[in-house]
Tab-separated table of C-alpha atoms in Angstrom:
chain	number	residue	atom	x	y	z
V	450	UNK	CA	290.903	-159.682	135.672
V	451	UNK	CA	287.196	-160.060	136.265
V	452	UNK	CA	287.704	-163.569	136.825
V	453	UNK	CA	290.192	-163.423	139.222
V	454	UNK	CA	288.060	-160.750	141.290
V	455	UNK	CA	284.905	-163.131	141.384
V	456	UNK	CA	287.420	-166.384	142.232
V	457	UNK	CA	288.631	-164.263	145.115
V	458	UNK	CA	285.044	-163.309	146.427
V	459	UNK	CA	284.070	-166.959	146.271
V	460	UNK	CA	287.323	-168.261	148.017
V	461	UNK	CA	286.446	-165.588	150.596
V	462	UNK	CA	283.069	-166.735	151.020
V	463	UNK	CA	284.247	-170.609	151.132
V	464	UNK	CA	286.795	-169.644	153.656
V	465	UNK	CA	283.949	-167.955	155.867
V	466	UNK	CA	281.852	-170.975	155.651
V	467	UNK	CA	284.773	-173.520	156.597
V	468	UNK	CA	285.535	-171.011	159.429
V	469	UNK	CA	281.987	-171.873	161.190
V	470	UNK	CA	282.673	-175.484	161.004
V	471	UNK	CA	285.938	-175.531	162.873
V	472	UNK	CA	286.167	-176.783	166.515
V	473	UNK	CA	286.082	-174.154	169.439
V	474	UNK	CA	289.562	-174.812	170.107
V	475	UNK	CA	290.928	-173.894	166.634
V	476	UNK	CA	291.803	-170.224	166.437
V	477	UNK	CA	289.725	-169.016	163.637
V	478	UNK	CA	291.243	-165.362	163.534
V	479	UNK	CA	293.758	-165.947	160.973
V	480	UNK	CA	291.319	-167.791	158.691
V	481	UNK	CA	288.643	-165.005	159.032
V	482	UNK	CA	291.185	-162.210	158.362
V	483	UNK	CA	292.388	-164.221	155.383
V	484	UNK	CA	288.846	-164.228	154.143
V	485	UNK	CA	288.382	-160.737	154.711
V	486	UNK	CA	291.295	-159.891	152.866
V	487	UNK	CA	290.377	-162.093	150.086
V	488	UNK	CA	287.124	-160.149	150.079
V	489	UNK	CA	288.473	-156.702	150.108
V	490	UNK	CA	291.150	-157.491	147.155
V	491	UNK	CA	288.343	-159.275	145.048
V	492	UNK	CA	285.971	-155.968	145.478
V	493	UNK	CA	289.240	-154.032	144.775
V	494	UNK	CA	289.942	-155.764	141.329
V	495	UNK	CA	286.408	-155.407	140.298
V	496	UNK	CA	286.103	-151.932	140.911
V	497	UNK	CA	289.504	-151.472	139.160
V	498	UNK	CA	288.554	-153.818	136.018
V	499	UNK	CA	285.477	-151.142	135.976
V	500	UNK	CA	282.867	-154.088	136.520
V	501	UNK	CA	281.022	-152.401	139.228
V	502	UNK	CA	280.225	-148.952	138.588
């Protein structure tokens, strides 16, 4: 479970970096929302696996 949580955190950071370099015309709100959701899910999984205490 820890690997899944860490992978989700890394995926959220990568999506965040990608959203910075998209063109202005491109709607970034769904990508930022997806990155934030992955971040929250990754933190939740790490807490549930008792890695962060």
